[in-house]
């Protein structure tokens, strides 16, 4: 992705091993990622069991790359492997909060009962081929999270609606500026060609 501009939107998915036996690390990671992702307009989700992490991130190349450097240095992760990274034209998790899905064995049995996930093997992302990881991501995006137990999925306090508001306010300012610029150009042309005066 060396040709991709720093401000371009990308989706990046990585898998890593869990390098701790302390279960509080999952709360720690979620708590710290909430603030970071909010400040950096990164959306997506994190799945884990006691052995593996799988995370999908969407944001600008610059921000996602910076986050990945932190993850590579994080002692709670081992064998970090970027499964793929690609350009996207817009955020695809438009109605999502950044959230964490706990896929330990008992939760996986509940989670994998959803029709979108039928046929997906137990949560072992290091063993999944690229196309299977992509299939898993697309399947997870279609699930109705309201029907899942609270012990499986934990939403952060941000909520994507606030991200959308922040992005929308940025876009509104841009469109106001663009409208003023176009209006000024039209007025100048009208005066220039004596259409008004």
mmCIF file of C-alpha atoms in Angstrom:
data_model
loop_
_atom_site.group_PDB
_atom_site.id
_atom_site.type_symbol
_atom_site.label_atom_id
_atom_site.label_comp_id
_atom_site.label_asym_id
_atom_site.label_seq_id
_atom_site.Cartn_x
_atom_site.Cartn_y
_atom_site.Cartn_z
ATOM 1 C CA UNK A 1 0.000 0.000 0.000
ATOM 2 C CA UNK A 2 2.993 2.290 -0.430
ATOM 3 C CA UNK A 3 1.178 4.098 -3.278
ATOM 4 C CA UNK A 4 -1.852 4.839 -1.074
ATOM 5 C CA UNK A 5 -2.043 8.429 0.254
ATOM 6 C CA UNK A 6 -1.960 8.793 4.043
ATOM 7 C CA UNK A 7 -5.453 10.326 4.116
ATOM 8 C CA UNK A 8 -7.062 7.527 2.054
ATOM 9 C CA UNK A 9 -9.518 5.230 3.808
ATOM 10 C CA UNK A 10 -8.390 1.641 4.229
ATOM 11 C CA UNK A 11 -9.617 -1.551 5.805
ATOM 12 C CA UNK A 12 -7.014 -3.632 7.602
ATOM 13 C CA UNK A 13 -7.494 -7.007 9.249
ATOM 14 C CA UNK A 14 -4.927 -8.650 11.477
ATOM 15 C CA UNK A 15 -4.762 -11.732 13.653
ATOM 16 C CA UNK A 16 -2.502 -12.259 16.634
ATOM 17 C CA UNK A 17 -1.942 -14.613 19.510
ATOM 18 C CA UNK A 18 -2.961 -13.736 23.064
ATOM 19 C CA UNK A 19 0.252 -13.350 25.037
ATOM 20 C CA UNK A 20 -1.184 -13.390 28.562
ATOM 21 C CA UNK A 21 -3.216 -15.536 30.918
ATOM 22 C CA UNK A 22 -4.771 -12.514 32.606
ATOM 23 C CA UNK A 23 -8.390 -12.185 31.438
ATOM 24 C CA UNK A 24 -8.518 -8.534 32.499
ATOM 25 C CA UNK A 25 -6.328 -7.750 29.486
ATOM 26 C CA UNK A 26 -9.403 -7.865 27.246
ATOM 27 C CA UNK A 27 -11.129 -5.148 29.287
ATOM 28 C CA UNK A 28 -7.870 -3.192 29.347
ATOM 29 C CA UNK A 29 -7.507 -3.328 25.553
ATOM 30 C CA UNK A 30 -11.120 -2.355 25.002
ATOM 31 C CA UNK A 31 -10.974 0.526 27.489
ATOM 32 C CA UNK A 32 -7.841 1.992 25.904
ATOM 33 C CA UNK A 33 -8.965 1.395 22.337
ATOM 34 C CA UNK A 34 -12.245 3.278 22.881
ATOM 35 C CA UNK A 35 -10.542 6.623 23.444
ATOM 36 C CA UNK A 36 -7.905 6.055 20.761
ATOM 37 C CA UNK A 37 -10.401 4.973 18.113
ATOM 38 C CA UNK A 38 -12.761 7.839 18.919
ATOM 39 C CA UNK A 39 -9.980 10.411 18.632
ATOM 40 C CA UNK A 40 -8.709 8.889 15.390
ATOM 41 C CA UNK A 41 -12.065 8.096 13.709
ATOM 42 C CA UNK A 42 -11.288 4.389 13.460
ATOM 43 C CA UNK A 43 -14.209 1.939 13.355
ATOM 44 C CA UNK A 44 -14.527 -1.848 13.205
ATOM 45 C CA UNK A 45 -14.503 -4.661 15.717
ATOM 46 C CA UNK A 46 -12.270 -6.912 17.791
ATOM 47 C CA UNK A 47 -12.902 -10.642 18.254
ATOM 48 C CA UNK A 48 -11.011 -12.768 20.702
ATOM 49 C CA UNK A 49 -10.973 -15.982 22.633
ATOM 50 C CA UNK A 50 -8.312 -17.014 25.153
ATOM 51 C CA UNK A 51 -5.838 -17.824 22.349
ATOM 52 C CA UNK A 52 -6.369 -15.360 19.499
ATOM 53 C CA UNK A 53 -7.321 -11.847 18.479
ATOM 54 C CA UNK A 54 -8.859 -10.941 15.127
ATOM 55 C CA UNK A 55 -9.485 -7.262 14.486
ATOM 56 C CA UNK A 56 -10.940 -5.382 11.566
ATOM 57 C CA UNK A 57 -10.064 -1.675 11.414
ATOM 58 C CA UNK A 58 -11.287 1.047 9.075
ATOM 59 C CA UNK A 59 -9.850 4.545 8.995
ATOM 60 C CA UNK A 60 -7.255 6.602 7.186
ATOM 61 C CA UNK A 61 -4.057 4.825 6.228
ATOM 62 C CA UNK A 62 -2.051 7.158 8.474
ATOM 63 C CA UNK A 63 -4.194 6.520 11.571
ATOM 64 C CA UNK A 64 -4.598 2.767 11.047
ATOM 65 C CA UNK A 65 -0.867 2.352 10.352
ATOM 66 C CA UNK A 66 -0.037 4.253 13.527
ATOM 67 C CA UNK A 67 -2.390 2.008 15.512
ATOM 68 C CA UNK A 68 -0.800 -1.109 13.995
ATOM 69 C CA UNK A 69 2.653 0.051 15.121
ATOM 70 C CA UNK A 70 1.278 0.224 18.667
ATOM 71 C CA UNK A 71 -0.220 -3.264 18.330
ATOM 72 C CA UNK A 72 3.088 -4.704 17.046
ATOM 73 C CA UNK A 73 4.768 -3.319 20.185
ATOM 74 C CA UNK A 74 1.989 -4.368 22.577
ATOM 75 C CA UNK A 75 3.210 -7.165 24.874
ATOM 76 C CA UNK A 76 -0.332 -8.604 25.075
ATOM 77 C CA UNK A 77 -0.097 -9.635 21.405
ATOM 78 C CA UNK A 78 2.255 -12.172 19.844
ATOM 79 C CA UNK A 79 2.712 -13.371 16.260
ATOM 80 C CA UNK A 80 0.852 -10.373 14.831
ATOM 81 C CA UNK A 81 -0.014 -11.049 11.188
ATOM 82 C CA UNK A 82 -1.732 -8.551 8.863
ATOM 83 C CA UNK A 83 -4.112 -10.734 6.868
ATOM 84 C CA UNK A 84 -4.901 -8.029 4.354
ATOM 85 C CA UNK A 85 -5.141 -4.313 3.851
ATOM 86 C CA UNK A 86 -7.044 -2.616 1.061
ATOM 87 C CA UNK A 87 -8.385 0.755 -0.019
ATOM 88 C CA UNK A 88 -12.073 1.443 0.580
ATOM 89 C CA UNK A 89 -14.176 4.301 -0.733
ATOM 90 C CA UNK A 90 -16.163 4.765 2.490
ATOM 91 C CA UNK A 91 -16.597 3.308 5.956
ATOM 92 C CA UNK A 92 -18.506 0.037 5.608
ATOM 93 C CA UNK A 93 -19.457 -0.222 9.285
ATOM 94 C CA UNK A 94 -21.797 2.742 8.977
ATOM 95 C CA UNK A 95 -24.191 1.681 11.732
ATOM 96 C CA UNK A 96 -21.601 0.117 14.034
ATOM 97 C CA UNK A 97 -19.989 0.977 17.269
ATOM 98 C CA UNK A 98 -16.434 -0.190 17.778
ATOM 99 C CA UNK A 99 -17.025 -3.292 19.835
ATOM 100 C CA UNK A 100 -15.494 -6.433 21.196
ATOM 101 C CA UNK A 101 -16.795 -9.963 20.646
ATOM 102 C CA UNK A 102 -15.759 -12.642 23.137
ATOM 103 C CA UNK A 103 -15.637 -15.942 21.242
ATOM 104 C CA UNK A 104 -14.558 -18.419 23.904
ATOM 105 C CA UNK A 105 -15.833 -21.958 23.392
ATOM 106 C CA UNK A 106 -19.235 -21.518 25.076
ATOM 107 C CA UNK A 107 -19.884 -18.174 23.358
ATOM 108 C CA UNK A 108 -18.781 -19.527 19.994
ATOM 109 C CA UNK A 109 -21.507 -22.194 20.200
ATOM 110 C CA UNK A 110 -24.139 -19.471 20.646
ATOM 111 C CA UNK A 111 -22.567 -17.115 18.122
ATOM 112 C CA UNK A 112 -22.122 -19.708 15.366
ATOM 113 C CA UNK A 113 -25.816 -20.670 15.453
ATOM 114 C CA UNK A 114 -26.587 -17.612 13.345
ATOM 115 C CA UNK A 115 -27.402 -18.590 9.746
ATOM 116 C CA UNK A 116 -24.719 -16.233 8.405
ATOM 117 C CA UNK A 117 -22.060 -18.218 10.266
ATOM 118 C CA UNK A 118 -23.197 -21.751 9.555
ATOM 119 C CA UNK A 119 -20.295 -23.917 8.476
ATOM 120 C CA UNK A 120 -17.640 -21.678 10.027
ATOM 121 C CA UNK A 121 -15.234 -23.710 12.088
ATOM 122 C CA UNK A 122 -14.342 -22.830 15.684
ATOM 123 C CA UNK A 123 -12.634 -19.488 16.163
ATOM 124 C CA UNK A 124 -9.069 -20.194 15.042
ATOM 125 C CA UNK A 125 -8.215 -17.209 12.826
ATOM 126 C CA UNK A 126 -4.499 -18.053 12.536
ATOM 127 C CA UNK A 127 -5.495 -21.228 10.699
ATOM 128 C CA UNK A 128 -8.060 -19.584 8.396
ATOM 129 C CA UNK A 129 -7.079 -18.764 4.794
ATOM 130 C CA UNK A 130 -7.422 -15.173 3.557
ATOM 131 C CA UNK A 131 -10.739 -15.751 1.769
ATOM 132 C CA UNK A 132 -12.207 -17.347 4.900
ATOM 133 C CA UNK A 133 -11.246 -14.375 7.084
ATOM 134 C CA UNK A 134 -12.926 -12.090 4.550
ATOM 135 C CA UNK A 135 -16.029 -14.321 4.593
ATOM 136 C CA UNK A 136 -16.087 -14.224 8.401
ATOM 137 C CA UNK A 137 -15.852 -10.405 8.424
ATOM 138 C CA UNK A 138 -18.688 -10.031 5.917
ATOM 139 C CA UNK A 139 -20.807 -12.554 7.848
ATOM 140 C CA UNK A 140 -20.255 -10.834 11.183
ATOM 141 C CA UNK A 141 -21.340 -7.497 9.677
ATOM 142 C CA UNK A 142 -24.795 -8.905 8.859
ATOM 143 C CA UNK A 143 -25.645 -10.241 12.303
ATOM 144 C CA UNK A 144 -28.397 -8.666 14.388
ATOM 145 C CA UNK A 145 -26.466 -7.838 17.544
ATOM 146 C CA UNK A 146 -29.617 -7.060 19.499
ATOM 147 C CA UNK A 147 -30.273 -10.806 19.641
ATOM 148 C CA UNK A 148 -26.856 -11.678 21.101
ATOM 149 C CA UNK A 149 -26.258 -12.152 24.809
ATOM 150 C CA UNK A 150 -24.363 -9.411 26.632
ATOM 151 C CA UNK A 151 -21.662 -11.907 27.627
ATOM 152 C CA UNK A 152 -20.762 -12.376 23.950
ATOM 153 C CA UNK A 153 -20.545 -8.809 22.752
ATOM 154 C CA UNK A 154 -19.578 -5.596 24.517
ATOM 155 C CA UNK A 155 -20.217 -2.254 22.869
ATOM 156 C CA UNK A 156 -18.084 0.723 23.698
ATOM 157 C CA UNK A 157 -19.504 3.965 25.070
ATOM 158 C CA UNK A 158 -18.857 5.900 21.872
ATOM 159 C CA UNK A 159 -21.294 4.396 19.414
ATOM 160 C CA UNK A 160 -20.782 4.916 15.726
ATOM 161 C CA UNK A 161 -23.564 7.493 15.711
ATOM 162 C CA UNK A 162 -21.156 9.913 17.397
ATOM 163 C CA UNK A 163 -18.462 9.085 14.849
ATOM 164 C CA UNK A 164 -20.999 9.736 12.109
ATOM 165 C CA UNK A 165 -21.920 13.059 13.726
ATOM 166 C CA UNK A 166 -18.255 14.067 13.840
ATOM 167 C CA UNK A 167 -17.713 13.020 10.237
ATOM 168 C CA UNK A 168 -20.960 14.675 9.181
ATOM 169 C CA UNK A 169 -19.983 17.970 10.832
ATOM 170 C CA UNK A 170 -16.656 17.840 8.969
ATOM 171 C CA UNK A 171 -18.523 17.192 5.709
ATOM 172 C CA UNK A 172 -21.070 19.950 6.411
ATOM 173 C CA UNK A 173 -18.275 22.509 6.795
ATOM 174 C CA UNK A 174 -16.736 21.288 3.559
ATOM 175 C CA UNK A 175 -20.039 21.547 1.667
ATOM 176 C CA UNK A 176 -20.752 25.011 3.086
ATOM 177 C CA UNK A 177 -17.316 26.149 1.917
ATOM 178 C CA UNK A 178 -17.867 24.533 -1.494
ATOM 179 C CA UNK A 179 -21.307 26.176 -1.856
ATOM 180 C CA UNK A 180 -19.890 29.608 -1.007
ATOM 181 C CA UNK A 181 -17.055 29.080 -3.494
ATOM 182 C CA UNK A 182 -19.408 28.021 -6.298
ATOM 183 C CA UNK A 183 -21.801 30.908 -5.542
ATOM 184 C CA UNK A 184 -18.934 33.387 -5.667
ATOM 185 C CA UNK A 185 -17.740 31.953 -8.993
ATOM 186 C CA UNK A 186 -21.249 32.194 -10.473
ATOM 187 C CA UNK A 187 -21.636 35.823 -9.333
ATOM 188 C CA UNK A 188 -18.229 36.727 -10.805
ATOM 189 C CA UNK A 189 -19.159 35.105 -14.148
ATOM 190 C CA UNK A 190 -22.540 36.856 -14.216
ATOM 191 C CA UNK A 191 -20.860 40.245 -13.685
ATOM 192 C CA UNK A 192 -18.061 39.407 -16.127
ATOM 193 C CA UNK A 193 -20.465 38.666 -18.968
ATOM 194 C CA UNK A 194 -22.823 41.524 -18.037
ATOM 195 C CA UNK A 195 -25.706 39.181 -17.276
ATOM 196 C CA UNK A 196 -26.413 41.252 -14.177
ATOM 197 C CA UNK A 197 -25.351 44.740 -13.399
#
